[in-house]
Structures are given as structure tokens and as C-alpha cells.
Coordinates of C-alpha atoms in Angstrom, one line a residue:
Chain A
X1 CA 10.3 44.5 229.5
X2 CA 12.6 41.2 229.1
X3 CA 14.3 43.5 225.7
X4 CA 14.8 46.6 228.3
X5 CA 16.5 43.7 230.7
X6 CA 18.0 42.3 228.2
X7 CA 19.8 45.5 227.2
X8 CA 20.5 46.3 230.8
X9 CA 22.0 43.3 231.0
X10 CA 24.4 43.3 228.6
X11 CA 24.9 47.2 228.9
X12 CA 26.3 45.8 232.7
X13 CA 28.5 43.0 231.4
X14 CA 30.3 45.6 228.8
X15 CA 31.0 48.1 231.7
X16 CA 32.0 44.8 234.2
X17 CA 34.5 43.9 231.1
X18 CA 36.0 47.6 230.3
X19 CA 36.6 47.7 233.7
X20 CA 38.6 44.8 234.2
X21 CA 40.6 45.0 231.5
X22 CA 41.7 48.7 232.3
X23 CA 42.5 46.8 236.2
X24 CA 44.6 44.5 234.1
X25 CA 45.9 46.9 231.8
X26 CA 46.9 50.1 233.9
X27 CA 47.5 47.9 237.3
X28 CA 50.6 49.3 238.5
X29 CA 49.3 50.4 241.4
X30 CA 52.8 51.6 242.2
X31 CA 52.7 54.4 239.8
X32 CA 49.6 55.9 241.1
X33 CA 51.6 56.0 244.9
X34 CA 54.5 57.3 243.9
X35 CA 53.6 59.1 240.5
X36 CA 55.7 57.4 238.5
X37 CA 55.5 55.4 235.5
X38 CA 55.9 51.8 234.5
X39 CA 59.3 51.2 232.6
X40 CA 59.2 47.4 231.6
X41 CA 59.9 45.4 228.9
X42 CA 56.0 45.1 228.2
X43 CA 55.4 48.8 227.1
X44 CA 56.9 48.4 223.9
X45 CA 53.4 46.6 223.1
X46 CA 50.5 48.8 222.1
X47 CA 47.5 48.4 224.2
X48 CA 44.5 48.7 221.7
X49 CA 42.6 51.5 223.0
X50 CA 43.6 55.0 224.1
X51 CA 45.4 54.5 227.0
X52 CA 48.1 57.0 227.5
X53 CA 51.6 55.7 228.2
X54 CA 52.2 58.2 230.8
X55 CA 49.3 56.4 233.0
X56 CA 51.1 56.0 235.8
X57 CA 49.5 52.3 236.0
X58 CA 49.8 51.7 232.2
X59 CA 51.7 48.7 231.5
X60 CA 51.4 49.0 227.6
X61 CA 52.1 51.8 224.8
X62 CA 49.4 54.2 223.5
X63 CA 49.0 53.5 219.4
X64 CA 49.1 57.2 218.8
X65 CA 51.3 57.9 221.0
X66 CA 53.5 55.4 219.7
X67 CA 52.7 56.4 216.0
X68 CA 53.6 59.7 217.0
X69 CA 56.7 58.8 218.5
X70 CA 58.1 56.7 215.6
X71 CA 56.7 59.4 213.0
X72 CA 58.7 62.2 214.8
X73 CA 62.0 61.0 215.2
X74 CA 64.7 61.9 212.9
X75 CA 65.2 58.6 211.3
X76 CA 62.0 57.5 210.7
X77 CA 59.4 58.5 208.1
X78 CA 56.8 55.4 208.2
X79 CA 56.3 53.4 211.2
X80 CA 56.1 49.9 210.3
X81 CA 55.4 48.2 213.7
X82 CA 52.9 50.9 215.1
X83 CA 50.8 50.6 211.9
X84 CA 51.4 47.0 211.8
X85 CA 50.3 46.5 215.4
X86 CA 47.5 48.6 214.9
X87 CA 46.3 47.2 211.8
X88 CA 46.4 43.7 213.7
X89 CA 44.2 44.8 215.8
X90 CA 42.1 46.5 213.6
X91 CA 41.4 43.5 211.7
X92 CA 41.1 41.0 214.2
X93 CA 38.1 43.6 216.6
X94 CA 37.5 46.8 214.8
X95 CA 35.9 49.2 216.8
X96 CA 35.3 46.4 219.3
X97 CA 38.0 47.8 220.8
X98 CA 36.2 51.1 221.3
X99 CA 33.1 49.4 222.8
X100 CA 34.9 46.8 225.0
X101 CA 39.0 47.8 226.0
X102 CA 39.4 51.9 225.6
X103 CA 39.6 53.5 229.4
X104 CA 38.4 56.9 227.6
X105 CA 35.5 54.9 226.4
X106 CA 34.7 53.6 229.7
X107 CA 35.1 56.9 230.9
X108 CA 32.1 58.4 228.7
X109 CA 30.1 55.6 229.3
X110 CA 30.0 56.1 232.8
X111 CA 29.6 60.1 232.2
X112 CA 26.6 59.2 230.3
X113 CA 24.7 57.1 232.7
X114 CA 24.5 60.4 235.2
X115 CA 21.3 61.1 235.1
X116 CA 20.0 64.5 233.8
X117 CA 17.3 65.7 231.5
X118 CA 18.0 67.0 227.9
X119 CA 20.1 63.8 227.2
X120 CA 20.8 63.0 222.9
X121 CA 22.5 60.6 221.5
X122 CA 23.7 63.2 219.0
X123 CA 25.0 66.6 218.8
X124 CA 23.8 69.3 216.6
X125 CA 25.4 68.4 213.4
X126 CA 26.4 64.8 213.7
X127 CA 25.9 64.1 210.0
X128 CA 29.2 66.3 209.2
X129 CA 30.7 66.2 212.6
X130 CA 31.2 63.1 212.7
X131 CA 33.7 63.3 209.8
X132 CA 35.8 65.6 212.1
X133 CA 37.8 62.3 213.4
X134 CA 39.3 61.5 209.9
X135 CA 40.3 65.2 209.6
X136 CA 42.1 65.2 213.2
X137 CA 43.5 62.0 212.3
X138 CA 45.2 62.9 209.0
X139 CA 46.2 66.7 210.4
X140 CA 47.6 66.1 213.8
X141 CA 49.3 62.6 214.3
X142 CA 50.6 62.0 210.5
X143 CA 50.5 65.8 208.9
X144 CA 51.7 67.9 211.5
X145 CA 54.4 65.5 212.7
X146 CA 55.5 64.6 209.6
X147 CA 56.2 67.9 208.3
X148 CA 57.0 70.2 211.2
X149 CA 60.0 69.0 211.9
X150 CA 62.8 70.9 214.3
X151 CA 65.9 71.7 213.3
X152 CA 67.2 68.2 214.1
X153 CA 64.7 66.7 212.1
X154 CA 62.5 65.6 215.3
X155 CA 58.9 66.5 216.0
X156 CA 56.4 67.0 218.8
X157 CA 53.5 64.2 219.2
X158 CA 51.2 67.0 218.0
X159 CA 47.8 65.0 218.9
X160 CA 48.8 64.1 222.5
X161 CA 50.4 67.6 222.9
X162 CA 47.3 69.7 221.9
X163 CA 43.7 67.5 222.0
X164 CA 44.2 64.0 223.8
X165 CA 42.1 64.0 226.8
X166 CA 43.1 60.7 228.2
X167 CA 46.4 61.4 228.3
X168 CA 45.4 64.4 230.8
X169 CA 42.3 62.1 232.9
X170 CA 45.0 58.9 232.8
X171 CA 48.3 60.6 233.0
X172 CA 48.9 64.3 234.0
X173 CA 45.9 64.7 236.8
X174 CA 47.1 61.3 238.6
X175 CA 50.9 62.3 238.5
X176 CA 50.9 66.2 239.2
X177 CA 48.4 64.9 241.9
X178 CA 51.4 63.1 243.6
X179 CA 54.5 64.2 242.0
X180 CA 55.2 67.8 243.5
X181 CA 58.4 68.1 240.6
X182 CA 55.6 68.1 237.9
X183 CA 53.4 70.1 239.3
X184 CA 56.0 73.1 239.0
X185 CA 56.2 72.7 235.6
X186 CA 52.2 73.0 235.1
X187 CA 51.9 75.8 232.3
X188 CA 49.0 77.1 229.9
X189 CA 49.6 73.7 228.0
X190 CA 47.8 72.1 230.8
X191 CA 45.0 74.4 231.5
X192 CA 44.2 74.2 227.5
X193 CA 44.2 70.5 228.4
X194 CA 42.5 70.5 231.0
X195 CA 40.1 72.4 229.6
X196 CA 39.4 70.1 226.4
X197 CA 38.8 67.4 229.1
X198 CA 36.4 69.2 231.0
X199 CA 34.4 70.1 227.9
X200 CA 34.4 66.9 226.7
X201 CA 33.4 65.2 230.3
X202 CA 30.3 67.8 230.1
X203 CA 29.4 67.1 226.7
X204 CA 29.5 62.9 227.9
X205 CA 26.6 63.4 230.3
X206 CA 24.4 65.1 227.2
X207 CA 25.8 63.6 224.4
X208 CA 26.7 59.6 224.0
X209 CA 30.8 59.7 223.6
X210 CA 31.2 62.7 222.0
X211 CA 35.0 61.8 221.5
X212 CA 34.5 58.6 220.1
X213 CA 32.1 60.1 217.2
X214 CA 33.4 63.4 216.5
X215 CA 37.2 63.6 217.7
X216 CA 39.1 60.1 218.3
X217 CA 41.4 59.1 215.4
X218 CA 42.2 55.9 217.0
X219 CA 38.5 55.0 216.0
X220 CA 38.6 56.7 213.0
X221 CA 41.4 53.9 212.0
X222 CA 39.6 51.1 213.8
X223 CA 36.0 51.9 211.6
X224 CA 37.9 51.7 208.4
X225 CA 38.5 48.1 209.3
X226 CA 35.2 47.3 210.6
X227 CA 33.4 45.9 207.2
X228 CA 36.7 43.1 207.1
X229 CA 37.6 42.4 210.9
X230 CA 37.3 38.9 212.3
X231 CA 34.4 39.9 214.8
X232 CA 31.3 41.2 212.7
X233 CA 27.7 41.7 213.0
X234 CA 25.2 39.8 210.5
X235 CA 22.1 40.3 209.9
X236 CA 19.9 37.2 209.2
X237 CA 17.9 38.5 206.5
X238 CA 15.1 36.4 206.8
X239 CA 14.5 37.1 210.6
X240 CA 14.9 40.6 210.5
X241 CA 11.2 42.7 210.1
X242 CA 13.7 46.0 209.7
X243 CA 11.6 47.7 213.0
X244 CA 14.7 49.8 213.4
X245 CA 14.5 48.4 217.2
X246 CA 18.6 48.3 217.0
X247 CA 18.6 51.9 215.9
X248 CA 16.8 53.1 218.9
X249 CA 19.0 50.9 221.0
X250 CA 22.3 51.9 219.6
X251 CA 24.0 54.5 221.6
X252 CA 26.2 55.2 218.0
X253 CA 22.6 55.8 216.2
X254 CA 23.2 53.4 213.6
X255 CA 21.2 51.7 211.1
X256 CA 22.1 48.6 212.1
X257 CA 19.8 46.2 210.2
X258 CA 21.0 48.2 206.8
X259 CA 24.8 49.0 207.6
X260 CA 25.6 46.1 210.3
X261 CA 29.4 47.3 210.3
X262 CA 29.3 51.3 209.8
X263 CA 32.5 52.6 210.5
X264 CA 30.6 54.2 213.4
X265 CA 29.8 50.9 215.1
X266 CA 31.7 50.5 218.4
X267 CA 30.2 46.6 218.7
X268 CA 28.7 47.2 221.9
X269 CA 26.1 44.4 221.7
X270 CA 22.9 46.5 222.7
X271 CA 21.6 46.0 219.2
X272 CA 22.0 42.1 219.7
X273 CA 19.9 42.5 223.4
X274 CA 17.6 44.4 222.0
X275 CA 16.2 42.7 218.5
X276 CA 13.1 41.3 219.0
X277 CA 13.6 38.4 216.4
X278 CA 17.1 37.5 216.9
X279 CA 18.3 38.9 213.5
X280 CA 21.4 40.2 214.5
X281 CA 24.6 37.4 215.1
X282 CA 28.0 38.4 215.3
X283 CA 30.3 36.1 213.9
X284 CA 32.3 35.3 217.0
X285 CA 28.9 34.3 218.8
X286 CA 27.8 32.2 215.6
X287 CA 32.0 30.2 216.2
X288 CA 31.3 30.1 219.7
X289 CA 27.9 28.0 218.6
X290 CA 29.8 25.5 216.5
X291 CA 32.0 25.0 219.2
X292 CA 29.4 24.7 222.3
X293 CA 28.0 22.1 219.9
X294 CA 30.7 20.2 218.4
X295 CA 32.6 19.9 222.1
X296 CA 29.3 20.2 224.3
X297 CA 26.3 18.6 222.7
X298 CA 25.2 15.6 220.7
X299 CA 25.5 16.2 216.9
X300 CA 22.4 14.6 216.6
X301 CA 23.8 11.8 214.5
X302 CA 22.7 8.6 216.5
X303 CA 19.4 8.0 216.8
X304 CA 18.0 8.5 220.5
X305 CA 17.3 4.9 220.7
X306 CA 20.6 3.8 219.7
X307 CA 22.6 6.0 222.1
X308 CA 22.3 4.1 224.9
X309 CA 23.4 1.1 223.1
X310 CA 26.5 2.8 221.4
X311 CA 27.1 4.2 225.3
X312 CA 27.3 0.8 226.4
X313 CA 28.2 -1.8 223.7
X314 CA 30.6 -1.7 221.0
X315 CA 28.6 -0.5 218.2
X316 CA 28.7 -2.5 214.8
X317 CA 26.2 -0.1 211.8
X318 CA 24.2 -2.4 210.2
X319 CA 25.6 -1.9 206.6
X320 CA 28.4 -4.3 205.2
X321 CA 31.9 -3.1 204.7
X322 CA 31.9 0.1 206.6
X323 CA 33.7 0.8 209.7
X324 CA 34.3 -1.9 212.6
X325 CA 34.3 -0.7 216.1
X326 CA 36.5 1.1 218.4
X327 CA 36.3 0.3 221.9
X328 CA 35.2 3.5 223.9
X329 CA 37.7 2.9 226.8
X330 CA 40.5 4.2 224.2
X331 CA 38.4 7.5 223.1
X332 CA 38.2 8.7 227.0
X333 CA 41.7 7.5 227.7
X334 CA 43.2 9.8 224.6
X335 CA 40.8 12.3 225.9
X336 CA 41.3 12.4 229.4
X337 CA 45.3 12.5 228.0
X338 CA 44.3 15.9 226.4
X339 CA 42.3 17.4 229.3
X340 CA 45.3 17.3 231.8
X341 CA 48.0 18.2 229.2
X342 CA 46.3 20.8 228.0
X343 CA 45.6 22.1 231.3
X344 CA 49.1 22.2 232.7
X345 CA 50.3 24.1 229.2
X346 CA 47.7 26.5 230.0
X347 CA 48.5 27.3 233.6
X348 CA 52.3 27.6 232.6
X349 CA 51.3 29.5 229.5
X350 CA 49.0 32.0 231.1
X351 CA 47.9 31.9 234.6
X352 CA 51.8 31.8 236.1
X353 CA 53.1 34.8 234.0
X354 CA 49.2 36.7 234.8
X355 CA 49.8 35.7 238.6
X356 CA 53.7 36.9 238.8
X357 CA 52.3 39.7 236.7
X358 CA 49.8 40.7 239.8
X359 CA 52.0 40.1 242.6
X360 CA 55.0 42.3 240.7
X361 CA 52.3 45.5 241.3
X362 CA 52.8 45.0 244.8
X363 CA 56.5 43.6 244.9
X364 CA 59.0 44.0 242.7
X365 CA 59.5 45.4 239.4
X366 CA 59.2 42.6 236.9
X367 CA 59.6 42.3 233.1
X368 CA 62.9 44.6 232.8
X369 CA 64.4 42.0 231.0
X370 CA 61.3 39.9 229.4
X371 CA 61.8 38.8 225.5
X372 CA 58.7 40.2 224.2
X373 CA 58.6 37.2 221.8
X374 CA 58.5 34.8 224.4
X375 CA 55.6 36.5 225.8
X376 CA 53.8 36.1 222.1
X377 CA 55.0 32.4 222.4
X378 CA 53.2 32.1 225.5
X379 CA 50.0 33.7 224.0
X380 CA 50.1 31.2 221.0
X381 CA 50.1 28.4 223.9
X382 CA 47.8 29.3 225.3
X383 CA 45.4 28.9 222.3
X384 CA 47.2 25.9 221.1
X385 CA 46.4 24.6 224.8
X386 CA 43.1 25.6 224.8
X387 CA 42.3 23.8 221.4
X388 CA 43.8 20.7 223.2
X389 CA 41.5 20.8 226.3
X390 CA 38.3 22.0 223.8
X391 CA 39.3 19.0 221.5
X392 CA 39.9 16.4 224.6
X393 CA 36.1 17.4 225.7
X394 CA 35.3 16.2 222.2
X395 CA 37.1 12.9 222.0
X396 CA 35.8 12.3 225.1
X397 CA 31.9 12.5 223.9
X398 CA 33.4 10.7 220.8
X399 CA 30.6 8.0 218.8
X400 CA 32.9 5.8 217.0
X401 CA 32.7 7.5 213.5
X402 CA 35.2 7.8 211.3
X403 CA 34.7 11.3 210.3
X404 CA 34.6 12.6 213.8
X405 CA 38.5 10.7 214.3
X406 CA 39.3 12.5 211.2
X407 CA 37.9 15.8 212.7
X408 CA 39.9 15.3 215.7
X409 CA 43.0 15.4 214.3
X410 CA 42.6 17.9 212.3
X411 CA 42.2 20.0 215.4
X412 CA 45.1 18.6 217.3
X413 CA 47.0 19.6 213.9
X414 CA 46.1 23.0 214.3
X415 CA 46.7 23.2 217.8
X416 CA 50.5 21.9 217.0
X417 CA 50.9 24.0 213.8
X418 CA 50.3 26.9 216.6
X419 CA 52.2 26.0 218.9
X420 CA 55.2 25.6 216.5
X421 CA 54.4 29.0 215.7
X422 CA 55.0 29.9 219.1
X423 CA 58.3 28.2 219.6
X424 CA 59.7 29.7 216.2
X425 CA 58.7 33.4 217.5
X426 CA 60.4 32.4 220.7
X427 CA 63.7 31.3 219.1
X428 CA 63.5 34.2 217.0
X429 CA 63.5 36.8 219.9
X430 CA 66.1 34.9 222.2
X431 CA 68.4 35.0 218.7
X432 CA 67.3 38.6 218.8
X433 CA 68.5 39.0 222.1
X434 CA 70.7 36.6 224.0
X435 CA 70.6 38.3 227.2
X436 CA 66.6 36.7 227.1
X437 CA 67.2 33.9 226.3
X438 CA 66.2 31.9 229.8
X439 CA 63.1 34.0 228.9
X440 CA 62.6 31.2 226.1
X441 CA 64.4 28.2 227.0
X442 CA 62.9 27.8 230.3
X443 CA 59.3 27.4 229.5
X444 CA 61.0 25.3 226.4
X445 CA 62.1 22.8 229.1
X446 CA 58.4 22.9 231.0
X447 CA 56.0 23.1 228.0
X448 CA 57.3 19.9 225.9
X449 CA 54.0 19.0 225.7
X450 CA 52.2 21.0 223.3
X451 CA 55.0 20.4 220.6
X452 CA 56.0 17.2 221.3
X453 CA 53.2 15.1 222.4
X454 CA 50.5 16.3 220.1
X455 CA 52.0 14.9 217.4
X456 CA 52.5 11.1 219.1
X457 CA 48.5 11.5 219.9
X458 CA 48.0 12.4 216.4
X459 CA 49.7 9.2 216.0
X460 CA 47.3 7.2 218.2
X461 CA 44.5 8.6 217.0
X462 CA 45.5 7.3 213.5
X463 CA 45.8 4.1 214.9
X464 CA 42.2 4.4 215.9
X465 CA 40.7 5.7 212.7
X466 CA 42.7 2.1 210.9
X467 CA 40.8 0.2 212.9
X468 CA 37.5 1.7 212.5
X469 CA 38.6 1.2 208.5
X470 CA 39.1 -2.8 209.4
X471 CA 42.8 -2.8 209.7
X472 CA 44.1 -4.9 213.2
X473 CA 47.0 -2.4 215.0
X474 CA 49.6 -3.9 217.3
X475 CA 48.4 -4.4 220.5
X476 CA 52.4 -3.5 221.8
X477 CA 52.4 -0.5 219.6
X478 CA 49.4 0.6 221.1
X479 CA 51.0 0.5 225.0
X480 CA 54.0 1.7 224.1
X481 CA 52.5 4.9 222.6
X482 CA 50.4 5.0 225.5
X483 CA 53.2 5.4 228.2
X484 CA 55.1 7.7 225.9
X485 CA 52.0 10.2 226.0
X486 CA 51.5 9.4 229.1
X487 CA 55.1 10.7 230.2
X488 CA 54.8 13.5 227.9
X489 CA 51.3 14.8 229.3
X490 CA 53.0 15.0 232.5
X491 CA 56.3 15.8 231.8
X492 CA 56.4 19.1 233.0
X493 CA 55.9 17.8 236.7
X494 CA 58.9 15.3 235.8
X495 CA 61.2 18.3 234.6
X496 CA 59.9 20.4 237.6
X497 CA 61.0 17.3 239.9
X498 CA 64.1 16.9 238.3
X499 CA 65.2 20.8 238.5
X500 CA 64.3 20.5 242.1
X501 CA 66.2 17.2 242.8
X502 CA 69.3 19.0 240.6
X503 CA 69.5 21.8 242.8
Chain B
X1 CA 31.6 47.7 196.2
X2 CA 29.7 44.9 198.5
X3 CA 32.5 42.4 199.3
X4 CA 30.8 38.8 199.6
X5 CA 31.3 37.3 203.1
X6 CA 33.2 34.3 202.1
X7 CA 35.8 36.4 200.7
X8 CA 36.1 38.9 203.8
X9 CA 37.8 35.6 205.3
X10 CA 40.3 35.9 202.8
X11 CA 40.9 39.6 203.2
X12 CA 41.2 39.3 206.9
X13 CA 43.5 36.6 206.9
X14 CA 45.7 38.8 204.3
X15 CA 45.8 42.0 206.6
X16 CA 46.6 40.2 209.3
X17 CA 49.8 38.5 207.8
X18 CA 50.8 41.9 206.2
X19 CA 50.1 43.7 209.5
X20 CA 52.4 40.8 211.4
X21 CA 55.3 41.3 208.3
X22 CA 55.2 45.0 209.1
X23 CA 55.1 44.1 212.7
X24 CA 58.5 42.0 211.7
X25 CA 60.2 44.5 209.8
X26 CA 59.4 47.0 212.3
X27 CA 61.5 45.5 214.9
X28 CA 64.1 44.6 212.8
X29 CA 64.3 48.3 211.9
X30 CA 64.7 49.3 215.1
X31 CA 60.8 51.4 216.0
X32 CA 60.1 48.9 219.0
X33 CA 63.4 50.5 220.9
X34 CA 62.0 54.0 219.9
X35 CA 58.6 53.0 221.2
X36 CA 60.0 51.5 224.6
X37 CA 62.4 54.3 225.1
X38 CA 59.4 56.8 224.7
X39 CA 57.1 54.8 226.5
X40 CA 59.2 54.0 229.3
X41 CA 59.8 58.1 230.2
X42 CA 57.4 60.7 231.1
X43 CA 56.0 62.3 227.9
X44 CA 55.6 66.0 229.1
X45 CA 53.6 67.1 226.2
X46 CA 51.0 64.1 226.5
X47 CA 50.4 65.3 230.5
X48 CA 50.1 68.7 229.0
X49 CA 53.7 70.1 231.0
X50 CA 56.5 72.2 229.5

């Protein structure tokens, strides 16, 4: 009973998440009101699933539709950036995307949980069928719009023309609904459409995602990169009693516990909820560990009865010639430092732009004239601000051993090697394109922080990891770094005073 | 051919720098302007219209 709860459970959280990020990533409510489309600066980035970019609330680009597009005009043969951004995502989720982000995948999922009798996971067949997405694949988006070319050496997106389905659920029903000018040009095109829709909607409340097995080559593309993405499954050998529990449990009919990263595997999780021993880890939830208990929990390195007195007292170990002390009051102060700077990078890195972002649906049209690199800028601050905060929480819980000062800045490294990423994407995209360039230099002028005070905490923290190895530091020095980072960590309030003052 | 986990690290970490240099030379070739300008009209054949 707690398995069947435990699958329900996560079954609910997957169908909670598909749904917000489809409100997030086809928000424009606009579009839906006045069947329209979204024209910013923002849909020349592919969203990872199957979203048509004629949604009227898509705010993104469609990968296959974008392949498409790139592969059919005259002057392109190979589309770098589509099969570049694709392959980025590919390696980073694999068909994670499939389970998690596609609003055709939400869309089955919910056609499945309708509840009628004669419901399979599979269709008569599946052993070949499910082959059929690599066929459609290589025939209709590469083939067929590579070589049938028009006379001007263009060609139609032959994929979304003749099978997509979302583009007809997202895009055509929702603007011929609205817009009276497109619904005069409705033609046999659309009835065949609609008619590949409605067959596969049937087929969704028998059959789990039909489309996703048999006919999606946006999966198809996404599987081949499941055995090498960042986020895997892993099966602990020793725990597992191969039941074949995760077989029953998997909507995709997989073998988990032999093939953990089939092709087929859309990383739902319900194989996770529902082994009995705990066998099956994916490797983000194994990271997400270390972290919980390298930020989080004790490391189990001081002995319970010593805590207290290492909480309280400088703490001396009892063998000769290692470490001296380092008082705790500088280990929460540098901490603390990290929490708040780290939290003001984030807000300006991602909740402003998400918030404007929001409002815009309702307002104004925003993002016309965004630098799409300072958006990536933003998104590497954002990490590089949450490795700050995560390694603050850390220094805070700090126990005066060397190798954990070591291990703190080594992350505050990373977080700077990040964030000078970030900056050097940024200034590549407002060289790009001039008119952008307050799109870069403004959050330049109210992010200092990230780039330029991790490295005088670095600093400090060196100072603290020479005394632990017996070596006096200036007092002076000490304070004067202090203030500096000090001024730094709140320097975007200073610059946001000053602005004000100015104008 | 069974690819040992330490070494799907390495592999992901290559794709990923290839994917962002085609990413790069993408742009610098001009497909992000033919992806906005496609993305930022309605496709009539994706909505199934003549």
C-alpha cells in the first residue's frame, strides 16, 4: 500500500511540474485572447519539448520546428545551432524532457488517467513499432526537407506540415478558435491534422503515450542520448532482488533493473517510487545527497562528545604540530557575507527578469529588444549565486578543519569561474549587437558582486586556512578585507542608491 | 559496448562543449535570425492552414 502511495505520489508531483512549466513556458496569455503569437527576442531559444511555436502562448521555438526551418531554407544545409541546442539538452536530461517539460506529453498523460476498461501499456506490435519514431525522424524533418526542395531551393517543414499533433492541440485549434482571418483559410490540411490528433488523443486513453513510443522524433533524438546524459538511473546492484517491480510500474514497459537508460525511458520516477529495496538512484538525487549533507548535516567527523566543546571553545586537536584554531566568529561572519550576497545576485539574476517576465503577459510586450546572451549570463548567475548561498550555509556549520577551508574555496572558485563565464557570454552578445548593450551593462553595474567579491573572500578565507597552518595574519589586513567585502556584498543597494540620487 | 560510468562524465562533459561550439557557430552563421524570423510569424503548415 505505502509503494501504490508512493507511486501516486510521485505520479502527482510530475503532473504538478509538467504543468507549471508549460504555465511558464506558453504564458502569454495574450495570444490566447487575441489569437496571436508571441514575437520576442526570447523565441529564438528552443524550448526542449514539443511545444509548437505557433502556440499562441509559446514564448520559445519548437526544436523541429526550428530544425525544420534552418534545414529548409535556401542557404542552409546543416543546422548548427538547432542541433547544437538540442544536443545540449539531450545531454544534460535525455528523455527527461519527455517525462517532465513536453506539453504533448502532459497532454497523454492526462488522456491516460481517464478511466476506462481495456487499458495497455502497449499496442499490438510494440516490439517493431516502436522503431517507427527513428524512421519518421530520419524521413520527414531531415530527408524530405533536405531533398524536396522548390524551385528556389526552399522547403516545407514536412513533419509539422503532415504528422505533428501538438502543433494542431497548441497552435491551430486555439488560434482558428479566435482569429476569424485563419479560420477562412482552414483546408483538407487541417482536417488530416486534425484527424491525426484525434486518433492519437483516442489511442492515449488505451494506450500509455502512444506518440511518445511509436511516432515522436524529438524523443527518438532525446533516447539516443539517454545511456550519456547528466541525469541517469543506477541501479545498486547489491540491493536490487531483480522482482521486475519497476517493470510493472513503468508506464514505458521497461526493464528497468537490466536496461536503467533504454532509449525508451522517459525518467518519470515511478520506477524509483515503486522499488521495494531502494535499488534504483538517479544520479541527480545521489548529487542532491552530497550536497544536503555537506551544506545540511554534520559530516560526522567530531565526535558527539566533542561537539559541544568545538561549538563553544576554540578547539585545539590533541596531536602536536597540526592545525591551531580559528575562532568561529570569523566562519559565520564570511558566511553570513555569502548568504546575503548571494541572495541579492539571485533575486537580480532570476526572480526580477521571471517577475517582469509575468507582469509583461498582462502589460506590455517585453523582450523585443533582449540580448539573448545576457539572458544566458543571467542563467550562469544564477548558479554561480546559488553555489554562493549553498557554500555560505556550509562555512557557516564550518568545524575548524583545514580540509573543509580548502573545500570552501574550491567552491567559491567554481562559483566565480561561472560567473566569469557569464560576463564573457554577455560581452560577447552586446559586441554582437550594440543596440543590447544596456541589456548587459546594466546588470554589469548591479551584480559586481558575484565577480568581484568572490575572489577578495577567496582571499579571506586563505587568510583563515594560514592560521589554522600556524601562520599569525594581520589583524589590519584582516578589517580592511572585511569592509571591502562588506561594501561589495551590498553594493548593489549602493549602485541602486546612487542611480536614484543621480537622477 | 558498456561504457564504464566514470568515463560517461567525460563523454557528457565533451557533448556538451561541442553542442555549445555548434551553438556558437550557429549564430555566428546567421540560423538564430532564421529561427526568430520563423518563430516570430504564423507557420501555416504547422496549424495545418493553406
Amino acid at each position: 500500500m505505502d509503494r501504490e502511495n508512493s507511486i501516486k505520489k510521485q505520479s502527482r508531483i510530475r503532473l504538478w511540474f509538467q504543468a507549471a512549466w508549460f504555465v511558464l513556458t506558453n504564458g502569454y496569455v495574450r495570444g490566447y485572447t487575441k489569437g496571436m503569437i508571441f514575437n520576442g527576442n526570447t523565441k529564438v531559444i528552443c524550448l526542449p519539448g514539443l511545444n509548437c511555436y505557433s502556440c499562441p502562448g509559446a514564448l520559445g521555438s519548437c526544436p523541429m520546428g526550428a530544425l525544420q526551418a534552418v534545414l529548409g531554407n535556401a542557404s542552409y544545409r546543416v543546422s548548427l545551432y538547432v542541433f547544437g541546442m538540442i544536443s545540449a539538452m539531450g545531454v544534460l536530461f535525455g528523455r527527461l524532457i519527455c517525462g517532465w517539460m513536453c506539453p504533448f506529453g502532459l497532454f497523454q498523460d492526462l488522456m491516460y488517467r481517464i478511466k476506462v476498461k481495456g487499458k495497455k501499456k502497449n499496442m499490438p506490435g510494440h516490439r517493431y513499432l516502436k522503431y517507427l519514431r527513428y524512421v519518421i525522424l530520419v524521413v520527414f524533418p531531415i530527408l524530405l526537407v533536405s531533398l524536396m526542395l522548390d524551385v528556389t531551393g526552399a522547403s516545407m517543414p514536412w513533419f509539422c506540415e503532415w504528422i505533428c499533433p501538438s502543433g494542431m492541440l497548441l497552435g491551430a485549434i486555439p488560434l482558428v478558435a479566435v482569429n476569424s482571418g485563419l479560420r477562412a483559410a482552414v483546408g483538407a490540411r487541417f482536417f488530416w491534422k486534425l484527424f491525426i490528433l484525434l486518433a492519437i488523443t483516442v489511442l492515449a486513453i488505451f494506450y500509455y503515450r502512444p506518440f511518445c513510443k511509436y511516432l515522436c522524433p524529438l524523443g527518438a533524438i532525446y533516447g539516443l542520448f539517454n545511456p550519456i546524459s547528466s541525469y541517469r538511473l543506477v541501479i545498486d546492484k547489491e540491493k536490487c532482488v531483480s522482482c521486475a517491480t519497476c517493470q510493472k510500474a513503468c508506464g514505458m514497459d521497461i526493464r528497468t533493473f537490466e536496461t536503467p537508460n533504454s532509449p525508451d525511458c522517459i525518467r518519470c520516477g515511478s520506477c524509483m517510487a515503486a522499488c521495494p529495496t531502494g535499488a534504483i538512484e538517479s544520479t541527480w538525487g545521489r548529487m542532491g545527497q552530497k550536497i544536503k549533507s555537506r551544506c545540511f548535516r554534520d559530516d560526522g567527523d567530531i565526535l558527539p562528545a566533542r561537539k559541544k566543546e568545538a561549538e563553544t571553545t576554540a578547539y585545539v586537536p590533541s596531536d602536536e604540530g597540526i592545525a591551531l584554531s580559528v575562532s568561529r566568529g570569523k566562519a559565520v561572519f564570511l558566511g553570513i557575507l555569502m548568504l546575503i550576497a548571494g541572495t541579492i545576485s539571485l533575486i537580480l539574476s532570476v526572480l526580477m527578469p521571471v517577475v517582469s517576465n509575468l507582469s509583461s503577459h498582462f502589460l506590455i510586450d517585453i523582450y523585443q529588444n533582449t540580448n539573448v546572451a545576457s539572458v544566458f549570463m543571467g542563467i550562469l548567475w544564477c548558479v554561480a549565486s546559488v553555489i554562493v548561498i549553498l557554500t555560505g550555509v556550509y562555512t557557516i556549520r564550518f568545524r575548524k578543519l583545514p580540509e573543509r577551508l580548502t573545500s570552501i574555496n574550491e567552491k567559491l572558485r567554481a562559483a566565480w569561474i561561472i560567473a566569469l563565464i557569464g560576463v564573457a557570454i554577455g560581452a560577447a552578445g552586446a559586441v554582437a549587437n550594440i543596440k543590447t548593450l544596456s541589456s548587459f551593462f546594466t546588470p554589469m553595474l548591479l551584480n559586481p558582486f558575484i565577480y568581484a567579491c568572490v575572489p577578495v573572500l577567496m582571499l579571506q578565507v586563505r587568510m583563515m586556512c594560514r592560521e589554522t597552518e600556524g601562520k599569525k595574519c594581520s589583524r589590519g589586513l584582516w578589517v580592511i578585507m572585511s569592509i571591502v567585502n562588506i561594501l561589495l556584498a551590498l553594493s548593489t543597494l549602493l549602485v541602486l542608491i546612487i542611480l536614484n540620487l543621480g537622477s | 559496448m558498456k561504457i564504464k560510468e566514470k568515463n560517461k562524465k567525460w563523454i557528457t562533459v565533451a557533448v556538451l562543449a561541442v553542442a555549445v561550439c555548434m551553438i556558437a557557430a550557429g549564430i555566428v552563421n546567421g540560423e538564430a535570425n532564421v529561427v526568430l524570423t520563423k518563430a516570430t510569424s504564423i507557420c501555416m503548415q504547422c496549424i495545418g492552414l493553406d
